[in-house]
PDB file of C-alpha atoms in Angstrom:
ATOM      1  CA  MET A 250      34.619  45.168  28.108  1.00 66.00           C
ATOM      2  CA  LYS A 251      32.065  43.858  25.647  1.00 78.00           C
ATOM      3  CA  PRO A 252      34.092  44.890  22.505  1.00 81.00           C
ATOM      4  CA  LEU A 253      37.314  43.397  24.065  1.00 82.00           C
ATOM      5  CA  ASN A 254      35.474  40.120  24.639  1.00 84.00           C
ATOM      6  CA  LEU A 255      34.084  40.048  21.134  1.00 87.00           C
ATOM      7  CA  PHE A 256      37.485  40.804  19.559  1.00 89.00           C
ATOM      8  CA  ILE A 257      39.158  38.065  21.587  1.00 89.00           C
ATOM      9  CA  HIS A 258      36.694  35.459  20.465  1.00 89.00           C
ATOM     10  CA  ILE A 259      37.209  36.502  16.883  1.00 92.00           C
ATOM     11  CA  ILE A 260      40.949  36.391  16.887  1.00 91.00           C
ATOM     12  CA  VAL A 261      40.994  33.003  18.698  1.00 90.00           C
ATOM     13  CA  GLN A 262      38.713  31.666  15.986  1.00 92.00           C
ATOM     14  CA  VAL A 263      40.974  33.045  13.247  1.00 92.00           C
ATOM     15  CA  GLY A 264      43.944  31.599  15.032  1.00 91.00           C
ATOM     16  CA  GLY A 265      42.338  28.188  15.347  1.00 92.00           C
ATOM     17  CA  TRP A 266      41.447  28.114  11.540  1.00 94.00           C
ATOM     18  CA  ALA A 267      44.932  29.279  10.631  1.00 93.00           C
ATOM     19  CA  MET A 268      46.441  26.447  12.642  1.00 93.00           C
ATOM     20  CA  LEU A 269      44.152  24.004  10.872  1.00 94.00           C
ATOM     21  CA  ALA A 270      45.163  25.425   7.455  1.00 94.00           C
ATOM     22  CA  SER A 271      48.845  25.220   8.267  1.00 92.00           C
ATOM     23  CA  ALA A 272      48.406  21.535   9.391  1.00 92.00           C
ATOM     24  CA  CYS A 273      46.734  20.872   6.134  1.00 94.00           C
ATOM     25  CA  LEU A 274      49.590  22.536   4.272  1.00 92.00           C
ATOM     26  CA  VAL A 275      52.193  20.556   6.057  1.00 91.00           C
ATOM     27  CA  THR A 276      50.276  17.267   5.513  1.00 92.00           C
ATOM     28  CA  TYR A 277      49.982  18.063   1.755  1.00 91.00           C
ATOM     29  CA  ASP A 278      53.704  18.823   1.650  1.00 89.00           C
ATOM     30  CA  VAL A 279      54.583  15.528   3.321  1.00 90.00           C
ATOM     31  CA  ILE A 280      52.350  13.493   1.015  1.00 92.00           C
ATOM     32  CA  THR A 281      53.543  15.021  -2.182  1.00 91.00           C
ATOM     33  CA  ARG A 282      57.153  14.797  -1.115  1.00 88.00           C
ATOM     34  CA  LYS A 283      56.809  11.173  -0.398  1.00 86.00           C
ATOM     35  CA  LEU A 284      54.638  10.146  -3.427  1.00 89.00           C
ATOM     36  CA  LEU A 285      55.557  12.668  -6.106  1.00 87.00           C
ATOM     37  CA  ASN A 286      58.976  13.832  -4.833  1.00 85.00           C
ATOM     38  CA  ILE A 287      57.724  17.454  -5.003  1.00 84.00           C
ATOM     39  CA  SER A 288      58.057  19.804  -2.012  1.00 80.00           C
ATOM     40  CA  ILE A 289      56.278  22.957  -1.147  1.00 80.00           C
ATOM     41  CA  ALA A 290      58.993  25.516  -0.342  1.00 78.00           C
ATOM     42  CA  GLY A 291      58.529  27.144   3.038  1.00 84.00           C
ATOM     43  CA  ALA A 292      55.670  24.989   4.380  1.00 86.00           C
ATOM     44  CA  ASP A 293      57.414  24.383   7.634  1.00 87.00           C
ATOM     45  CA  GLU A 294      58.338  28.122   7.862  1.00 91.00           C
ATOM     46  CA  ILE A 295      54.769  29.311   7.297  1.00 92.00           C
ATOM     47  CA  SER A 296      53.418  26.777   9.867  1.00 92.00           C
ATOM     48  CA  GLY A 297      55.980  28.093  12.404  1.00 92.00           C
ATOM     49  CA  TYR A 298      54.754  31.651  11.947  1.00 94.00           C
ATOM     50  CA  VAL A 299      51.128  30.539  12.188  1.00 95.00           C
ATOM     51  CA  PHE A 300      51.847  28.524  15.357  1.00 95.00           C
ATOM     52  CA  ALA A 301      53.658  31.487  17.068  1.00 94.00           C
ATOM     53  CA  ILE A 302      50.915  34.116  16.194  1.00 95.00           C
ATOM     54  CA  SER A 303      48.058  31.657  17.003  1.00 95.00           C
ATOM     55  CA  THR A 304      49.581  30.860  20.404  1.00 94.00           C
ATOM     56  CA  ALA A 305      49.923  34.629  21.163  1.00 94.00           C
ATOM     57  CA  CYS A 306      46.298  35.117  20.207  1.00 92.00           C
ATOM     58  CA  ALA A 307      45.283  32.352  22.568  1.00 93.00           C
ATOM     59  CA  TYR A 308      46.825  34.038  25.605  1.00 94.00           C
ATOM     60  CA  SER A 309      44.010  36.570  25.718  1.00 93.00           C
ATOM     61  CA  TYR A 310      41.377  33.945  25.528  1.00 93.00           C
ATOM     62  CA  ALA A 311      43.070  31.849  28.169  1.00 92.00           C
ATOM     63  CA  LEU A 312      43.079  34.849  30.495  1.00 93.00           C
ATOM     64  CA  LEU A 313      39.459  35.811  29.835  1.00 90.00           C
ATOM     65  CA  THR A 314      38.144  32.203  30.314  1.00 88.00           C
ATOM     66  CA  ARG A 315      40.501  31.479  33.223  1.00 88.00           C
ATOM     67  CA  ALA A 316      41.856  28.576  31.245  1.00 84.00           C
ATOM     68  CA  ASN A 317      45.481  29.054  32.421  1.00 80.00           C
ATOM     69  CA  ILE A 318      46.819  26.175  34.513  1.00 77.00           C
ATOM     70  CA  ARG A 319      47.383  26.941  38.207  1.00 78.00           C
ATOM     71  CA  ILE A 320      48.386  24.738  41.129  1.00 78.00           C
ATOM     72  CA  ASP A 321      45.772  25.152  43.837  1.00 78.00           C
ATOM     73  CA  PHE A 322      46.810  22.582  46.457  1.00 80.00           C
ATOM     74  CA  ILE A 323      47.855  25.122  49.014  1.00 85.00           C
ATOM     75  CA  TYR A 324      45.552  27.840  47.598  1.00 84.00           C
ATOM     76  CA  ASN A 325      42.383  25.998  48.600  1.00 83.00           C
ATOM     77  CA  ARG A 326      43.452  25.794  52.212  1.00 88.00           C
ATOM     78  CA  PHE A 327      43.389  29.676  52.702  1.00 89.00           C
ATOM     79  CA  PRO A 328      40.336  31.593  53.759  1.00 92.00           C
ATOM     80  CA  ILE A 329      38.199  33.108  50.933  1.00 90.00           C
ATOM     81  CA  ARG A 330      39.475  36.608  51.390  1.00 92.00           C
ATOM     82  CA  VAL A 331      43.110  35.493  51.283  1.00 93.00           C
ATOM     83  CA  ARG A 332      42.344  33.550  48.033  1.00 92.00           C
ATOM     84  CA  ARG A 333      40.879  36.587  46.459  1.00 94.00           C
ATOM     85  CA  ILE A 334      43.928  38.634  47.302  1.00 94.00           C
ATOM     86  CA  LEU A 335      46.165  35.908  45.852  1.00 93.00           C
ATOM     87  CA  ASP A 336      44.043  35.918  42.711  1.00 94.00           C
ATOM     88  CA  VAL A 337      44.668  39.754  42.241  1.00 96.00           C
ATOM     89  CA  VAL A 338      48.370  39.220  43.109  1.00 95.00           C
ATOM     90  CA  SER A 339      48.522  36.498  40.445  1.00 93.00           C
ATOM     91  CA  ILE A 340      46.957  38.662  37.676  1.00 95.00           C
ATOM     92  CA  PHE A 341      49.342  41.445  38.733  1.00 97.00           C
ATOM     93  CA  PHE A 342      52.393  39.325  38.151  1.00 96.00           C
ATOM     94  CA  THR A 343      50.818  37.905  34.992  1.00 95.00           C
ATOM     95  CA  THR A 344      50.449  41.457  33.643  1.00 97.00           C
ATOM     96  CA  GLY A 345      53.965  42.154  34.583  1.00 97.00           C
ATOM     97  CA  LEU A 346      55.176  39.072  32.751  1.00 97.00           C
ATOM     98  CA  PHE A 347      53.369  40.048  29.568  1.00 97.00           C
ATOM     99  CA  ALA A 348      54.851  43.632  29.887  1.00 98.00           C
ATOM    100  CA  VAL A 349      58.297  42.161  29.911  1.00 98.00           C
ATOM    101  CA  ILE A 350      57.553  39.839  26.977  1.00 97.00           C
ATOM    102  CA  CYS A 351      56.197  42.798  24.995  1.00 97.00           C
ATOM    103  CA  TYR A 352      59.241  44.945  25.849  1.00 97.00           C
ATOM    104  CA  PHE A 353      61.646  42.365  24.357  1.00 97.00           C
ATOM    105  CA  ALA A 354      59.222  41.468  21.497  1.00 97.00           C
ATOM    106  CA  TYR A 355      59.204  45.215  20.585  1.00 97.00           C
ATOM    107  CA  ASN A 356      63.048  45.179  20.483  1.00 96.00           C
ATOM    108  CA  LEU A 357      62.970  42.171  18.169  1.00 95.00           C
ATOM    109  CA  VAL A 358      60.400  43.686  15.842  1.00 96.00           C
ATOM    110  CA  SER A 359      62.123  47.131  15.677  1.00 96.00           C
ATOM    111  CA  ASP A 360      65.457  45.452  14.879  1.00 95.00           C
ATOM    112  CA  ALA A 361      63.749  43.435  12.084  1.00 95.00           C
ATOM    113  CA  ILE A 362      62.256  46.664  10.631  1.00 95.00           C
ATOM    114  CA  ILE A 363      65.481  48.722  10.988  1.00 95.00           C
ATOM    115  CA  TYR A 364      67.675  46.113   9.474  1.00 94.00           C
ATOM    116  CA  GLN A 365      65.128  44.830   6.989  1.00 93.00           C
ATOM    117  CA  SER A 366      65.750  41.188   8.133  1.00 93.00           C
ATOM    118  CA  ARG A 367      64.683  38.314   6.046  1.00 93.00           C
ATOM    119  CA  SER A 368      64.413  34.604   6.856  1.00 91.00           C
ATOM    120  CA  ILE A 369      67.299  32.464   5.627  1.00 88.00           C
ATOM    121  CA  THR A 370      64.918  30.224   3.654  1.00 85.00           C
ATOM    122  CA  PRO A 371      63.735  29.909   0.019  1.00 84.00           C
ATOM    123  CA  LEU A 372      60.845  32.206   0.883  1.00 88.00           C
ATOM    124  CA  GLN A 373      63.114  35.022   2.092  1.00 91.00           C
ATOM    125  CA  THR A 374      60.161  36.301   4.184  1.00 92.00           C
ATOM    126  CA  PRO A 375      60.572  39.833   5.552  1.00 95.00           C
ATOM    127  CA  LEU A 376      60.589  39.002   9.269  1.00 95.00           C
ATOM    128  CA  ALA A 377      58.972  42.297  10.218  1.00 95.00           C
ATOM    129  CA  ILE A 378      55.638  40.986   8.722  1.00 95.00           C
ATOM    130  CA  PRO A 379      55.091  37.907  10.954  1.00 95.00           C
ATOM    131  CA  GLN A 380      56.834  39.393  13.904  1.00 96.00           C
ATOM    132  CA  THR A 381      54.639  42.518  13.856  1.00 96.00           C
ATOM    133  CA  ILE A 382      51.457  40.383  13.859  1.00 96.00           C
ATOM    134  CA  TRP A 383      52.969  38.308  16.676  1.00 96.00           C
ATOM    135  CA  PHE A 384      53.924  41.435  18.678  1.00 97.00           C
ATOM    136  CA  ALA A 385      50.314  42.918  18.235  1.00 96.00           C
ATOM    137  CA  ALA A 386      48.861  39.671  19.597  1.00 95.00           C
ATOM    138  CA  LEU A 387      51.172  39.876  22.610  1.00 96.00           C
ATOM    139  CA  CYS A 388      50.225  43.439  23.232  1.00 96.00           C
ATOM    140  CA  PHE A 389      46.526  42.437  23.098  1.00 94.00           C
ATOM    141  CA  ALA A 390      47.263  39.837  25.738  1.00 95.00           C
ATOM    142  CA  LEU A 391      48.843  42.501  27.796  1.00 96.00           C
ATOM    143  CA  LEU A 392      45.805  44.694  27.405  1.00 95.00           C
ATOM    144  CA  THR A 393      43.551  41.915  28.466  1.00 94.00           C
ATOM    145  CA  ALA A 394      45.646  41.106  31.558  1.00 96.00           C
ATOM    146  CA  LEU A 395      45.816  44.857  32.389  1.00 96.00           C
ATOM    147  CA  THR A 396      41.920  45.124  32.024  1.00 94.00           C
ATOM    148  CA  LEU A 397      41.352  42.136  34.297  1.00 95.00           C
ATOM    149  CA  LEU A 398      43.863  43.512  36.867  1.00 96.00           C
ATOM    150  CA  ILE A 399      42.045  46.849  37.096  1.00 96.00           C
ATOM    151  CA  LEU A 400      38.566  45.276  37.317  1.00 95.00           C
ATOM    152  CA  SER A 401      39.569  42.691  39.886  1.00 95.00           C
ATOM    153  CA  PHE A 402      41.500  45.099  42.044  1.00 96.00           C
ATOM    154  CA  ALA A 403      38.523  47.515  41.986  1.00 96.00           C
ATOM    155  CA  ALA A 404      36.237  44.658  42.969  1.00 95.00           C
ATOM    156  CA  LEU A 405      38.615  43.562  45.789  1.00 95.00           C
ATOM    157  CA  LEU A 406      38.661  47.124  47.215  1.00 94.00           C
ATOM    158  CA  LYS A 407      34.868  47.113  47.255  1.00 94.00           C
ATOM    159  CA  GLY A 408      34.840  43.723  49.019  1.00 91.00           C
ATOM    160  CA  LYS A 409      33.217  41.937  46.133  1.00 92.00           C
ATOM    161  CA  ASP A 410      35.082  38.645  46.556  1.00 91.00           C
ATOM    162  CA  GLU A 411      32.731  36.804  44.396  1.00 91.00           C
ATOM    163  CA  ARG A 412      33.311  39.219  41.550  1.00 93.00           C
ATOM    164  CA  VAL A 413      37.098  38.855  41.930  1.00 93.00           C
ATOM    165  CA  ASN A 414      36.701  35.132  41.619  1.00 91.00           C
ATOM    166  CA  GLU A 415      34.542  35.471  38.548  1.00 89.00           C
ATOM    167  CA  LEU A 416      37.230  37.626  36.813  1.00 92.00           C
ATOM    168  CA  VAL A 417      40.514  36.064  37.794  1.00 93.00           C
ATOM    169  CA  GLY A 418      39.829  33.262  40.316  1.00 90.00           C
ATOM    170  CA  ILE A 419      40.343  29.486  39.812  1.00 86.00           C
ATOM    171  CA  PRO A 420      37.261  27.898  38.233  1.00 81.00           C
ATOM    172  CA  SER A 421      35.343  25.652  40.655  1.00 73.00           C
ATOM    173  CA  LEU A 422      35.112  21.938  40.128  1.00 71.00           C
ATOM    174  CA  ASP A 423      31.520  22.271  38.884  1.00 73.00           C
ATOM    175  CA  GLU A 424      32.587  24.950  36.324  1.00 71.00           C
ATOM    176  CA  GLU A 425      35.404  22.730  35.065  1.00 70.00           C
ATOM    177  CA  ILE A 426      33.097  19.751  34.707  1.00 76.00           C
ATOM    178  CA  GLN A 427      30.500  21.803  32.847  1.00 75.00           C
ATOM    179  CA  ALA A 428      33.186  23.169  30.575  1.00 69.00           C
ATOM    180  CA  GLU A 429      34.403  19.583  29.732  1.00 72.00           C
ATOM    181  CA  LEU A 430      30.862  18.314  29.139  1.00 77.00           C
ATOM    182  CA  HIS A 431      30.038  21.219  26.766  1.00 70.00           C
ATOM    183  CA  GLY A 432      33.403  21.688  25.080  1.00 59.00           C
ATOM    184  CA  GLY A 433      34.192  24.870  26.965  1.00 51.00           C
ATOM    185  CA  GLU A 434      31.074  26.637  25.850  1.00 50.00           C
ATOM    186  CA  ASP A 435      29.734  27.202  29.362  1.00 45.00           C
ATOM    187  CA  THR A 436      32.961  28.766  30.485  1.00 49.00           C
ATOM    188  CA  ALA A 437      33.155  31.033  27.456  1.00 47.00           C
ATOM    189  CA  HIS A 438      29.527  32.034  27.707  1.00 47.00           C
ATOM    190  CA  SER A 439      29.808  32.573  31.410  1.00 46.00           C
ATOM    191  CA  GLN A 440      32.822  34.818  30.966  1.00 52.00           C
ATOM    192  CA  ALA A 441      31.149  36.565  28.170  1.00 46.00           C
ATOM    193  CA  HIS A 442      28.216  37.417  30.482  1.00 45.00           C
ATOM    194  CA  LEU A 443      30.611  38.598  33.104  1.00 50.00           C
ATOM    195  CA  VAL A 444      32.515  41.081  30.970  1.00 49.00           C
ATOM    196  CA  GLU A 445      29.328  42.567  29.556  1.00 47.00           C
ATOM    197  CA  ARG A 446      28.492  43.652  33.023  1.00 53.00           C
ATOM    198  CA  ASP A 447      31.415  46.041  33.057  1.00 55.00           C
TER     199      ASP A 447
END
């Protein structure tokens, strides 16, 4: 999983810089429109594409670092073994959700390619371009979820409850505190160490 982990960290960095660039573009457009009465055509459209793609890229990172939000009020009342089973069930349904999303995203992209759809904006962007990148990011999230499912299920069968928790469990309070104190670096580094073992 080391190549997968490395690639996820690369795409999330690219997505973050792309979001920053689009924010700068929109800010510049607002300022020039207000002061100089000049508008950059398509700034809002480009930022929309960047936001959608960056968000899809972030799904893989959220899965890998266990950053997705879960309600654990009842979860914490169960025995450890039951919690580990619930963790695997959770990643199973998460994988299923991404599979469904990818299915409908594929239909959307294929229609854009077949009908050569373009945006109804001054840019007339061929929708197949941003949608294909968005679809690829969603597929990568599905691959990440599927990988975590396989690894966690195998660990569950071997009775390695701690390993299941490391892969797909809810981070402990200490882990969350450390992540907040160090800007998420501890969680990311910890998870990187975990995936390198597989």
